[in-house]
């Protein structure tokens, strides 16, 4: 038995939903809607669609009560601290993966089985509603990041602004002040609004990079199903004076890659992510803004990066 060939049994209590995220269709199946259903994640509401033709299907995720036993040997890849809890990863010899997702208190919230390209996922949620919500949210986010990477798409850790038909993504180490800076744009620069505060999506369509909202926005509930051209990416660093510098391609790559979910042990997915980052650098300028958390920093940044159009 493997993930790809596992047959889902449908019953009277089963139900399915379709989402449109970054113009991809995602199918979520719940084996028993009385135990787990789409209401776990209100952040998905605006992304729901009636499309049930599997057109442009990125992946399907089935929430079931009992995961199948994969009939292949496996190895432990590692245990990774996500900042919100540990994720334990196992790789099967046929290419399938198993993720054990724990919350900050060490509770196992979700066990996720996927095929090698993350187009089919099987998920078991555990414990109470809060813990199930955490597990399902993380399972969807990981599946999207890795399935999307093979479709010229990046899920990037950033706070992002929408202004005058373009999207601007701001990246930084946690705690540096991405959200503070985008807040300064919104407060002091006209015609700005928040696109997403934690995990916007970059997707290439016809060789043009677009920035999308997503259902994953960290502590700020900014769930917007919108699309705009990507204008620039700016890395925020704290300094005693405000100034901005355009990065060379090598420095731009080194700045963006750590902001993407990666699997270095999986050459297919890792190479796809690296190639996507390179494509971004070829199409838009990447900067470092050295700044104080004040409105002058927003003005300096805006005056530089908003001049650059695709």
PDB file of C-alpha atoms in Angstrom:
ATOM      1  CA  UNK A   1       0.000   0.000   0.000  1.00  0.00           C
ATOM      2  CA  UNK A   2       1.139   3.531  -0.759  1.00  0.00           C
ATOM      3  CA  UNK A   3      -0.472   6.977  -0.638  1.00  0.00           C
ATOM      4  CA  UNK A   4      -1.159   7.194  -4.367  1.00  0.00           C
ATOM      5  CA  UNK A   5      -3.098   3.929  -4.495  1.00  0.00           C
ATOM      6  CA  UNK A   6      -5.037   4.287  -1.263  1.00  0.00           C
ATOM      7  CA  UNK A   7      -8.773   4.269  -1.987  1.00  0.00           C
ATOM      8  CA  UNK A   8     -10.951   6.669  -0.032  1.00  0.00           C
ATOM      9  CA  UNK A   9     -14.226   5.196   1.201  1.00  0.00           C
ATOM     10  CA  UNK A  10     -17.152   7.610   1.035  1.00  0.00           C
ATOM     11  CA  UNK A  11     -20.057   7.301   3.433  1.00  0.00           C
ATOM     12  CA  UNK A  12     -23.180   9.159   4.486  1.00  0.00           C
ATOM     13  CA  UNK A  13     -21.177  11.430   6.781  1.00  0.00           C
ATOM     14  CA  UNK A  14     -18.399  12.236   4.325  1.00  0.00           C
ATOM     15  CA  UNK A  15     -18.150  15.584   2.565  1.00  0.00           C
ATOM     16  CA  UNK A  16     -15.723  17.489   0.381  1.00  0.00           C
ATOM     17  CA  UNK A  17     -14.878  21.105  -0.337  1.00  0.00           C
ATOM     18  CA  UNK A  18     -12.914  22.953  -2.988  1.00  0.00           C
ATOM     19  CA  UNK A  19     -10.620  25.921  -2.449  1.00  0.00           C
ATOM     20  CA  UNK A  20      -9.134  28.398  -4.893  1.00  0.00           C
ATOM     21  CA  UNK A  21      -5.767  29.545  -3.568  1.00  0.00           C
ATOM     22  CA  UNK A  22      -3.435  31.454  -5.917  1.00  0.00           C
ATOM     23  CA  UNK A  23      -5.599  30.269  -8.827  1.00  0.00           C
ATOM     24  CA  UNK A  24      -4.969  26.632  -7.923  1.00  0.00           C
ATOM     25  CA  UNK A  25      -7.793  24.293  -6.966  1.00  0.00           C
ATOM     26  CA  UNK A  26      -7.399  22.310  -3.746  1.00  0.00           C
ATOM     27  CA  UNK A  27      -9.800  19.571  -2.695  1.00  0.00           C
ATOM     28  CA  UNK A  28     -10.385  18.721   0.964  1.00  0.00           C
ATOM     29  CA  UNK A  29     -12.288  15.556   1.838  1.00  0.00           C
ATOM     30  CA  UNK A  30     -13.607  14.807   5.334  1.00  0.00           C
ATOM     31  CA  UNK A  31     -14.424  11.171   6.026  1.00  0.00           C
ATOM     32  CA  UNK A  32     -16.730  12.073   8.919  1.00  0.00           C
ATOM     33  CA  UNK A  33     -18.022  15.661   8.976  1.00  0.00           C
ATOM     34  CA  UNK A  34     -19.389  15.100  12.485  1.00  0.00           C
ATOM     35  CA  UNK A  35     -15.839  14.682  13.777  1.00  0.00           C
ATOM     36  CA  UNK A  36     -13.877  17.125  11.584  1.00  0.00           C
ATOM     37  CA  UNK A  37     -15.009  19.542   8.897  1.00  0.00           C
ATOM     38  CA  UNK A  38     -14.186  22.795   7.120  1.00  0.00           C
ATOM     39  CA  UNK A  39     -15.483  24.826  10.083  1.00  0.00           C
ATOM     40  CA  UNK A  40     -12.171  24.118  11.803  1.00  0.00           C
ATOM     41  CA  UNK A  41     -10.607  26.853   9.651  1.00  0.00           C
ATOM     42  CA  UNK A  42     -12.741  29.994   9.130  1.00  0.00           C
ATOM     43  CA  UNK A  43      -9.703  31.458   7.332  1.00  0.00           C
ATOM     44  CA  UNK A  44     -10.623  29.229   4.368  1.00  0.00           C
ATOM     45  CA  UNK A  45     -14.093  30.725   3.895  1.00  0.00           C
ATOM     46  CA  UNK A  46     -13.133  33.379   1.349  1.00  0.00           C
ATOM     47  CA  UNK A  47     -11.135  30.808  -0.645  1.00  0.00           C
ATOM     48  CA  UNK A  48     -13.987  28.321  -1.059  1.00  0.00           C
ATOM     49  CA  UNK A  49     -15.233  27.694  -4.579  1.00  0.00           C
ATOM     50  CA  UNK A  50     -17.885  25.582  -6.276  1.00  0.00           C
ATOM     51  CA  UNK A  51     -15.363  24.289  -8.809  1.00  0.00           C
ATOM     52  CA  UNK A  52     -15.540  20.500  -8.615  1.00  0.00           C
ATOM     53  CA  UNK A  53     -14.062  19.567 -11.975  1.00  0.00           C
ATOM     54  CA  UNK A  54     -10.517  19.086 -10.630  1.00  0.00           C
ATOM     55  CA  UNK A  55      -9.394  21.699 -13.157  1.00  0.00           C
ATOM     56  CA  UNK A  56      -5.892  22.897 -12.269  1.00  0.00           C
ATOM     57  CA  UNK A  57      -5.977  20.710  -9.150  1.00  0.00           C
ATOM     58  CA  UNK A  58      -2.825  21.279  -7.110  1.00  0.00           C
ATOM     59  CA  UNK A  59      -3.490  18.613  -4.493  1.00  0.00           C
ATOM     60  CA  UNK A  60      -6.223  16.826  -2.620  1.00  0.00           C
ATOM     61  CA  UNK A  61      -6.131  16.264   1.110  1.00  0.00           C
ATOM     62  CA  UNK A  62      -8.319  13.659   2.791  1.00  0.00           C
ATOM     63  CA  UNK A  63      -9.005  13.869   6.522  1.00  0.00           C
ATOM     64  CA  UNK A  64      -9.596  10.287   7.637  1.00  0.00           C
ATOM     65  CA  UNK A  65      -9.881   8.489  10.965  1.00  0.00           C
ATOM     66  CA  UNK A  66      -7.276   5.783  10.377  1.00  0.00           C
ATOM     67  CA  UNK A  67      -4.159   6.184   8.257  1.00  0.00           C
ATOM     68  CA  UNK A  68      -3.071   3.216   6.121  1.00  0.00           C
ATOM     69  CA  UNK A  69       0.137   1.338   6.785  1.00  0.00           C
ATOM     70  CA  UNK A  70       2.597   2.164   4.010  1.00  0.00           C
ATOM     71  CA  UNK A  71       4.188  -1.094   2.866  1.00  0.00           C
ATOM     72  CA  UNK A  72       7.673   0.321   2.347  1.00  0.00           C
ATOM     73  CA  UNK A  73      10.587   0.855   4.680  1.00  0.00           C
ATOM     74  CA  UNK A  74      11.302   4.369   5.890  1.00  0.00           C
ATOM     75  CA  UNK A  75      13.921   6.512   7.558  1.00  0.00           C
ATOM     76  CA  UNK A  76      13.735   9.374  10.018  1.00  0.00           C
ATOM     77  CA  UNK A  77      14.706  12.588   8.208  1.00  0.00           C
ATOM     78  CA  UNK A  78      14.686  14.823  11.259  1.00  0.00           C
ATOM     79  CA  UNK A  79      12.761  16.720  13.890  1.00  0.00           C
ATOM     80  CA  UNK A  80      12.316  20.387  13.074  1.00  0.00           C
ATOM     81  CA  UNK A  81      11.320  23.221  15.399  1.00  0.00           C
ATOM     82  CA  UNK A  82       8.848  25.395  13.480  1.00  0.00           C
ATOM     83  CA  UNK A  83       8.554  28.003  16.214  1.00  0.00           C
ATOM     84  CA  UNK A  84       5.062  26.748  17.033  1.00  0.00           C
ATOM     85  CA  UNK A  85       6.050  23.176  17.810  1.00  0.00           C
ATOM     86  CA  UNK A  86       8.070  20.304  16.381  1.00  0.00           C
ATOM     87  CA  UNK A  87       7.464  18.551  13.078  1.00  0.00           C
ATOM     88  CA  UNK A  88       8.917  15.048  12.718  1.00  0.00           C
ATOM     89  CA  UNK A  89       9.522  13.866   9.150  1.00  0.00           C
ATOM     90  CA  UNK A  90       9.905  10.328   7.802  1.00  0.00           C
ATOM     91  CA  UNK A  91      10.693   9.385   4.193  1.00  0.00           C
ATOM     92  CA  UNK A  92       9.600   6.070   2.671  1.00  0.00           C
ATOM     93  CA  UNK A  93      11.706   4.314   0.068  1.00  0.00           C
ATOM     94  CA  UNK A  94       8.959   4.721  -2.556  1.00  0.00           C
ATOM     95  CA  UNK A  95       9.038   8.522  -2.168  1.00  0.00           C
ATOM     96  CA  UNK A  96       6.076   8.931   0.200  1.00  0.00           C
ATOM     97  CA  UNK A  97       6.419  11.101   3.305  1.00  0.00           C
ATOM     98  CA  UNK A  98       5.000  11.092   6.805  1.00  0.00           C
ATOM     99  CA  UNK A  99       4.827  14.267   8.894  1.00  0.00           C
ATOM    100  CA  UNK A 100       3.997  14.201  12.595  1.00  0.00           C
ATOM    101  CA  UNK A 101       2.959  17.731  13.532  1.00  0.00           C
ATOM    102  CA  UNK A 102       3.115  18.746  17.200  1.00  0.00           C
ATOM    103  CA  UNK A 103       1.880  21.960  18.770  1.00  0.00           C
ATOM    104  CA  UNK A 104       3.860  24.164  21.158  1.00  0.00           C
ATOM    105  CA  UNK A 105       2.839  21.961  24.100  1.00  0.00           C
ATOM    106  CA  UNK A 106       4.042  18.784  22.403  1.00  0.00           C
ATOM    107  CA  UNK A 107       0.594  17.449  21.517  1.00  0.00           C
ATOM    108  CA  UNK A 108       0.406  15.482  18.266  1.00  0.00           C
ATOM    109  CA  UNK A 109      -2.136  17.530  16.335  1.00  0.00           C
ATOM    110  CA  UNK A 110      -1.829  15.880  12.945  1.00  0.00           C
ATOM    111  CA  UNK A 111      -0.272  12.924  11.158  1.00  0.00           C
ATOM    112  CA  UNK A 112       0.114  13.592   7.449  1.00  0.00           C
ATOM    113  CA  UNK A 113       0.968  11.101   4.699  1.00  0.00           C
ATOM    114  CA  UNK A 114       1.824  12.418   1.232  1.00  0.00           C
ATOM    115  CA  UNK A 115       3.038  11.084  -2.068  1.00  0.00           C
ATOM    116  CA  UNK A 116       6.383  12.259  -3.427  1.00  0.00           C
ATOM    117  CA  UNK A 117       5.000  15.336  -5.198  1.00  0.00           C
ATOM    118  CA  UNK A 118       2.401  16.235  -2.555  1.00  0.00           C
ATOM    119  CA  UNK A 119      -0.475  15.938  -5.013  1.00  0.00           C
ATOM    120  CA  UNK A 120      -2.242  13.435  -2.746  1.00  0.00           C
ATOM    121  CA  UNK A 121      -2.318  13.767   1.037  1.00  0.00           C
ATOM    122  CA  UNK A 122      -3.911  11.712   3.816  1.00  0.00           C
ATOM    123  CA  UNK A 123      -4.381  13.351   7.176  1.00  0.00           C
ATOM    124  CA  UNK A 124      -5.399  12.236  10.650  1.00  0.00           C
ATOM    125  CA  UNK A 125      -6.329  14.962  13.134  1.00  0.00           C
ATOM    126  CA  UNK A 126      -6.090  14.416  16.878  1.00  0.00           C
ATOM    127  CA  UNK A 127      -7.555  15.633  20.154  1.00  0.00           C
ATOM    128  CA  UNK A 128      -9.773  18.707  20.614  1.00  0.00           C
ATOM    129  CA  UNK A 129     -10.939  21.396  18.191  1.00  0.00           C
ATOM    130  CA  UNK A 130      -8.096  23.823  18.931  1.00  0.00           C
ATOM    131  CA  UNK A 131      -5.419  21.202  18.371  1.00  0.00           C
ATOM    132  CA  UNK A 132      -7.157  19.840  15.264  1.00  0.00           C
ATOM    133  CA  UNK A 133      -7.328  23.373  13.869  1.00  0.00           C
ATOM    134  CA  UNK A 134      -3.597  23.796  14.358  1.00  0.00           C
ATOM    135  CA  UNK A 135      -2.887  20.456  12.700  1.00  0.00           C
ATOM    136  CA  UNK A 136      -5.109  20.957   9.660  1.00  0.00           C
ATOM    137  CA  UNK A 137      -3.811  24.482   9.090  1.00  0.00           C
ATOM    138  CA  UNK A 138      -0.206  23.302   9.120  1.00  0.00           C
ATOM    139  CA  UNK A 139      -0.920  20.266   6.948  1.00  0.00           C
ATOM    140  CA  UNK A 140      -2.551  22.439   4.287  1.00  0.00           C
ATOM    141  CA  UNK A 141       0.246  24.984   4.422  1.00  0.00           C
ATOM    142  CA  UNK A 142       2.995  22.386   4.007  1.00  0.00           C
ATOM    143  CA  UNK A 143       1.176  20.589   1.217  1.00  0.00           C
ATOM    144  CA  UNK A 144       0.652  23.874  -0.614  1.00  0.00           C
ATOM    145  CA  UNK A 145       4.281  24.959  -0.206  1.00  0.00           C
ATOM    146  CA  UNK A 146       5.769  21.741  -1.542  1.00  0.00           C
ATOM    147  CA  UNK A 147       3.177  20.894  -4.204  1.00  0.00           C
ATOM    148  CA  UNK A 148       3.273  24.510  -5.357  1.00  0.00           C
ATOM    149  CA  UNK A 149       7.053  24.538  -5.644  1.00  0.00           C
ATOM    150  CA  UNK A 150       6.761  22.139  -8.589  1.00  0.00           C
ATOM    151  CA  UNK A 151       4.309  24.546 -10.254  1.00  0.00           C
ATOM    152  CA  UNK A 152       6.494  27.701 -10.237  1.00  0.00           C
ATOM    153  CA  UNK A 153       5.071  28.857  -6.915  1.00  0.00           C
ATOM    154  CA  UNK A 154       6.590  29.971  -3.607  1.00  0.00           C
ATOM    155  CA  UNK A 155       4.952  30.288  -0.211  1.00  0.00           C
ATOM    156  CA  UNK A 156       7.121  32.982   1.363  1.00  0.00           C
ATOM    157  CA  UNK A 157       7.401  34.132   4.977  1.00  0.00           C
ATOM    158  CA  UNK A 158       6.764  37.853   4.582  1.00  0.00           C
ATOM    159  CA  UNK A 159       4.475  40.753   5.354  1.00  0.00           C
ATOM    160  CA  UNK A 160       3.087  42.240   2.166  1.00  0.00           C
ATOM    161  CA  UNK A 161       1.488  45.435   0.905  1.00  0.00           C
ATOM    162  CA  UNK A 162      -0.813  46.048  -2.047  1.00  0.00           C
ATOM    163  CA  UNK A 163      -0.474  49.463  -3.721  1.00  0.00           C
ATOM    164  CA  UNK A 164      -1.461  50.789  -7.150  1.00  0.00           C
ATOM    165  CA  UNK A 165      -1.706  47.382  -8.791  1.00  0.00           C
ATOM    166  CA  UNK A 166       1.531  45.964  -7.381  1.00  0.00           C
ATOM    167  CA  UNK A 167       2.423  43.845  -4.389  1.00  0.00           C
ATOM    168  CA  UNK A 168       5.489  44.451  -2.232  1.00  0.00           C
ATOM    169  CA  UNK A 169       6.825  41.747   0.078  1.00  0.00           C
ATOM    170  CA  UNK A 170       8.911  42.502   3.164  1.00  0.00           C
ATOM    171  CA  UNK A 171      11.078  39.758   4.624  1.00  0.00           C
ATOM    172  CA  UNK A 172      13.159  39.636   7.813  1.00  0.00           C
ATOM    173  CA  UNK A 173      14.205  37.455  10.691  1.00  0.00           C
ATOM    174  CA  UNK A 174      11.404  36.872  13.181  1.00  0.00           C
ATOM    175  CA  UNK A 175      10.997  39.806  15.540  1.00  0.00           C
ATOM    176  CA  UNK A 176      12.766  42.312  13.300  1.00  0.00           C
ATOM    177  CA  UNK A 177       9.622  44.232  12.424  1.00  0.00           C
ATOM    178  CA  UNK A 178       8.121  43.200   9.086  1.00  0.00           C
ATOM    179  CA  UNK A 179       4.608  43.938  10.294  1.00  0.00           C
ATOM    180  CA  UNK A 180       5.748  47.167  11.923  1.00  0.00           C
ATOM    181  CA  UNK A 181       7.133  48.380   8.605  1.00  0.00           C
ATOM    182  CA  UNK A 182       4.082  47.458   6.547  1.00  0.00           C
ATOM    183  CA  UNK A 183       1.990  49.168   9.212  1.00  0.00           C
ATOM    184  CA  UNK A 184       4.000  52.348   8.634  1.00  0.00           C
ATOM    185  CA  UNK A 185       3.228  52.155   4.916  1.00  0.00           C
ATOM    186  CA  UNK A 186      -0.483  51.786   5.587  1.00  0.00           C
ATOM    187  CA  UNK A 187      -0.510  54.653   8.094  1.00  0.00           C
ATOM    188  CA  UNK A 188       1.614  57.143   6.156  1.00  0.00           C
ATOM    189  CA  UNK A 189       1.404  56.331   2.424  1.00  0.00           C
ATOM    190  CA  UNK A 190      -1.833  56.713   0.508  1.00  0.00           C
ATOM    191  CA  UNK A 191      -3.577  53.896  -1.368  1.00  0.00           C
ATOM    192  CA  UNK A 192      -1.834  51.124   0.604  1.00  0.00           C
ATOM    193  CA  UNK A 193      -3.505  48.121   2.134  1.00  0.00           C
ATOM    194  CA  UNK A 194      -2.290  44.928   3.752  1.00  0.00           C
ATOM    195  CA  UNK A 195      -2.253  41.956   1.382  1.00  0.00           C
ATOM    196  CA  UNK A 196      -1.055  39.316   3.860  1.00  0.00           C
ATOM    197  CA  UNK A 197       0.928  39.599   7.079  1.00  0.00           C
ATOM    198  CA  UNK A 198       2.821  36.315   7.229  1.00  0.00           C
ATOM    199  CA  UNK A 199       2.626  33.968   4.226  1.00  0.00           C
ATOM    200  CA  UNK A 200       1.794  35.520   0.859  1.00  0.00           C
ATOM    201  CA  UNK A 201       2.243  33.456  -2.292  1.00  0.00           C
ATOM    202  CA  UNK A 202       4.407  34.210  -5.336  1.00  0.00           C
ATOM    203  CA  UNK A 203       3.308  32.431  -8.492  1.00  0.00           C
ATOM    204  CA  UNK A 204       4.613  32.706 -12.054  1.00  0.00           C
ATOM    205  CA  UNK A 205       2.018  32.780 -14.820  1.00  0.00           C
ATOM    206  CA  UNK A 206       3.293  33.234 -18.380  1.00  0.00           C
ATOM    207  CA  UNK A 207       6.682  34.173 -16.920  1.00  0.00           C
ATOM    208  CA  UNK A 208       5.204  37.032 -14.858  1.00  0.00           C
ATOM    209  CA  UNK A 209       5.451  36.874 -11.035  1.00  0.00           C
ATOM    210  CA  UNK A 210       2.221  37.572  -9.164  1.00  0.00           C
ATOM    211  CA  UNK A 211       1.718  38.058  -5.448  1.00  0.00           C
ATOM    212  CA  UNK A 212      -1.369  36.461  -3.895  1.00  0.00           C
ATOM    213  CA  UNK A 213      -3.049  36.547  -0.533  1.00  0.00           C
ATOM    214  CA  UNK A 214      -3.385  33.260   1.343  1.00  0.00           C
ATOM    215  CA  UNK A 215      -5.268  31.631   4.243  1.00  0.00           C
ATOM    216  CA  UNK A 216      -2.069  31.809   6.321  1.00  0.00           C
ATOM    217  CA  UNK A 217      -1.425  35.215   7.857  1.00  0.00           C
ATOM    218  CA  UNK A 218       0.088  34.596  11.276  1.00  0.00           C
ATOM    219  CA  UNK A 219      -1.330  36.557  14.192  1.00  0.00           C
ATOM    220  CA  UNK A 220      -3.014  39.115  11.917  1.00  0.00           C
ATOM    221  CA  UNK A 221      -6.271  37.756  10.415  1.00  0.00           C
ATOM    222  CA  UNK A 222      -5.678  39.112   6.909  1.00  0.00           C
ATOM    223  CA  UNK A 223      -7.126  36.416   4.635  1.00  0.00           C
ATOM    224  CA  UNK A 224      -7.568  37.985   1.198  1.00  0.00           C
ATOM    225  CA  UNK A 225      -8.144  36.111  -2.036  1.00  0.00           C
ATOM    226  CA  UNK A 226      -6.493  38.713  -4.268  1.00  0.00           C
ATOM    227  CA  UNK A 227      -3.832  38.753  -6.971  1.00  0.00           C
ATOM    228  CA  UNK A 228      -1.440  41.520  -7.994  1.00  0.00           C
ATOM    229  CA  UNK A 229       1.846  41.785  -9.877  1.00  0.00           C
ATOM    230  CA  UNK A 230       4.925  41.457  -7.692  1.00  0.00           C
ATOM    231  CA  UNK A 231       6.738  44.808  -7.596  1.00  0.00           C
ATOM    232  CA  UNK A 232       9.751  44.152  -5.336  1.00  0.00           C
ATOM    233  CA  UNK A 233      11.017  42.254  -2.308  1.00  0.00           C
ATOM    234  CA  UNK A 234      12.689  44.107   0.555  1.00  0.00           C
ATOM    235  CA  UNK A 235      14.585  42.662   3.498  1.00  0.00           C
ATOM    236  CA  UNK A 236      14.249  44.637   6.728  1.00  0.00           C
ATOM    237  CA  UNK A 237      17.240  45.141   9.028  1.00  0.00           C
ATOM    238  CA  UNK A 238      17.282  47.373  12.075  1.00  0.00           C
ATOM    239  CA  UNK A 239      19.817  50.228  12.015  1.00  0.00           C
ATOM    240  CA  UNK A 240      20.394  53.635  13.597  1.00  0.00           C
ATOM    241  CA  UNK A 241      19.738  55.460  10.313  1.00  0.00           C
ATOM    242  CA  UNK A 242      17.395  54.832   7.390  1.00  0.00           C
ATOM    243  CA  UNK A 243      18.841  53.848   4.031  1.00  0.00           C
ATOM    244  CA  UNK A 244      18.124  51.289   1.324  1.00  0.00           C
ATOM    245  CA  UNK A 245      20.404  49.217  -0.907  1.00  0.00           C
ATOM    246  CA  UNK A 246      19.630  47.179  -4.001  1.00  0.00           C
ATOM    247  CA  UNK A 247      21.061  43.672  -3.675  1.00  0.00           C
ATOM    248  CA  UNK A 248      23.230  41.775  -6.102  1.00  0.00           C
ATOM    249  CA  UNK A 249      21.669  38.529  -7.380  1.00  0.00           C
ATOM    250  CA  UNK A 250      23.752  36.327  -5.075  1.00  0.00           C
ATOM    251  CA  UNK A 251      22.824  38.397  -2.019  1.00  0.00           C
ATOM    252  CA  UNK A 252      19.193  38.497  -3.133  1.00  0.00           C
ATOM    253  CA  UNK A 253      19.131  34.695  -3.387  1.00  0.00           C
ATOM    254  CA  UNK A 254      20.669  34.347   0.071  1.00  0.00           C
ATOM    255  CA  UNK A 255      18.020  36.711   1.465  1.00  0.00           C
ATOM    256  CA  UNK A 256      14.947  35.099  -0.109  1.00  0.00           C
ATOM    257  CA  UNK A 257      15.684  31.361   0.170  1.00  0.00           C
ATOM    258  CA  UNK A 258      15.582  31.203   4.007  1.00  0.00           C
ATOM    259  CA  UNK A 259      12.096  32.753   3.851  1.00  0.00           C
ATOM    260  CA  UNK A 260      10.758  29.773   1.882  1.00  0.00           C
ATOM    261  CA  UNK A 261       9.785  26.376   3.268  1.00  0.00           C
ATOM    262  CA  UNK A 262      12.365  23.931   1.907  1.00  0.00           C
ATOM    263  CA  UNK A 263      13.277  20.248   2.030  1.00  0.00           C
ATOM    264  CA  UNK A 264      17.015  20.117   1.351  1.00  0.00           C
ATOM    265  CA  UNK A 265      17.030  16.310   1.389  1.00  0.00           C
ATOM    266  CA  UNK A 266      14.491  16.176  -1.473  1.00  0.00           C
ATOM    267  CA  UNK A 267      16.435  17.215  -4.579  1.00  0.00           C
ATOM    268  CA  UNK A 268      13.361  17.500  -6.797  1.00  0.00           C
ATOM    269  CA  UNK A 269      11.512  19.916  -4.526  1.00  0.00           C
ATOM    270  CA  UNK A 270      14.590  21.761  -3.284  1.00  0.00           C
ATOM    271  CA  UNK A 271      15.832  22.412  -6.823  1.00  0.00           C
ATOM    272  CA  UNK A 272      12.369  23.612  -7.834  1.00  0.00           C
ATOM    273  CA  UNK A 273      12.302  26.086  -4.935  1.00  0.00           C
ATOM    274  CA  UNK A 274      15.791  27.352  -5.769  1.00  0.00           C
ATOM    275  CA  UNK A 275      14.841  27.772  -9.429  1.00  0.00           C
ATOM    276  CA  UNK A 276      11.715  29.683  -8.422  1.00  0.00           C
ATOM    277  CA  UNK A 277      13.797  32.048  -6.279  1.00  0.00           C
ATOM    278  CA  UNK A 278      16.171  32.611  -9.193  1.00  0.00           C
ATOM    279  CA  UNK A 279      13.223  33.431 -11.458  1.00  0.00           C
ATOM    280  CA  UNK A 280      11.980  35.994  -8.926  1.00  0.00           C
ATOM    281  CA  UNK A 281      15.397  37.669  -8.827  1.00  0.00           C
ATOM    282  CA  UNK A 282      15.463  37.802 -12.628  1.00  0.00           C
ATOM    283  CA  UNK A 283      12.112  39.607 -12.720  1.00  0.00           C
ATOM    284  CA  UNK A 284      12.046  42.015  -9.761  1.00  0.00           C
ATOM    285  CA  UNK A 285      14.543  43.989  -7.728  1.00  0.00           C
ATOM    286  CA  UNK A 286      15.436  42.864  -4.235  1.00  0.00           C
ATOM    287  CA  UNK A 287      16.579  45.333  -1.570  1.00  0.00           C
ATOM    288  CA  UNK A 288      17.766  45.580   2.000  1.00  0.00           C
ATOM    289  CA  UNK A 289      16.239  48.419   3.993  1.00  0.00           C
ATOM    290  CA  UNK A 290      18.333  49.413   6.999  1.00  0.00           C
ATOM    291  CA  UNK A 291      15.939  51.326   9.170  1.00  0.00           C
ATOM    292  CA  UNK A 292      14.394  52.610  12.330  1.00  0.00           C
ATOM    293  CA  UNK A 293      10.723  51.848  13.015  1.00  0.00           C
ATOM    294  CA  UNK A 294       9.544  55.285  11.874  1.00  0.00           C
ATOM    295  CA  UNK A 295       7.580  56.812   9.022  1.00  0.00           C
ATOM    296  CA  UNK A 296      10.694  58.178   7.326  1.00  0.00           C
ATOM    297  CA  UNK A 297      11.818  54.585   6.756  1.00  0.00           C
ATOM    298  CA  UNK A 298       8.544  53.893   4.960  1.00  0.00           C
ATOM    299  CA  UNK A 299       8.950  57.007   2.782  1.00  0.00           C
ATOM    300  CA  UNK A 300      12.541  56.141   1.838  1.00  0.00           C
ATOM    301  CA  UNK A 301      11.597  52.569   0.992  1.00  0.00           C
ATOM    302  CA  UNK A 302       8.507  53.558  -0.985  1.00  0.00           C
ATOM    303  CA  UNK A 303      10.356  56.201  -2.995  1.00  0.00           C
ATOM    304  CA  UNK A 304      12.939  53.632  -4.074  1.00  0.00           C
ATOM    305  CA  UNK A 305      11.090  50.393  -4.663  1.00  0.00           C
ATOM    306  CA  UNK A 306       7.835  51.745  -6.096  1.00  0.00           C
ATOM    307  CA  UNK A 307       9.735  53.142  -9.084  1.00  0.00           C
ATOM    308  CA  UNK A 308      10.552  49.641 -10.227  1.00  0.00           C
ATOM    309  CA  UNK A 309       7.798  48.116 -12.359  1.00  0.00           C
ATOM    310  CA  UNK A 310       7.718  44.826 -14.189  1.00  0.00           C
TER     311      UNK A 310
END
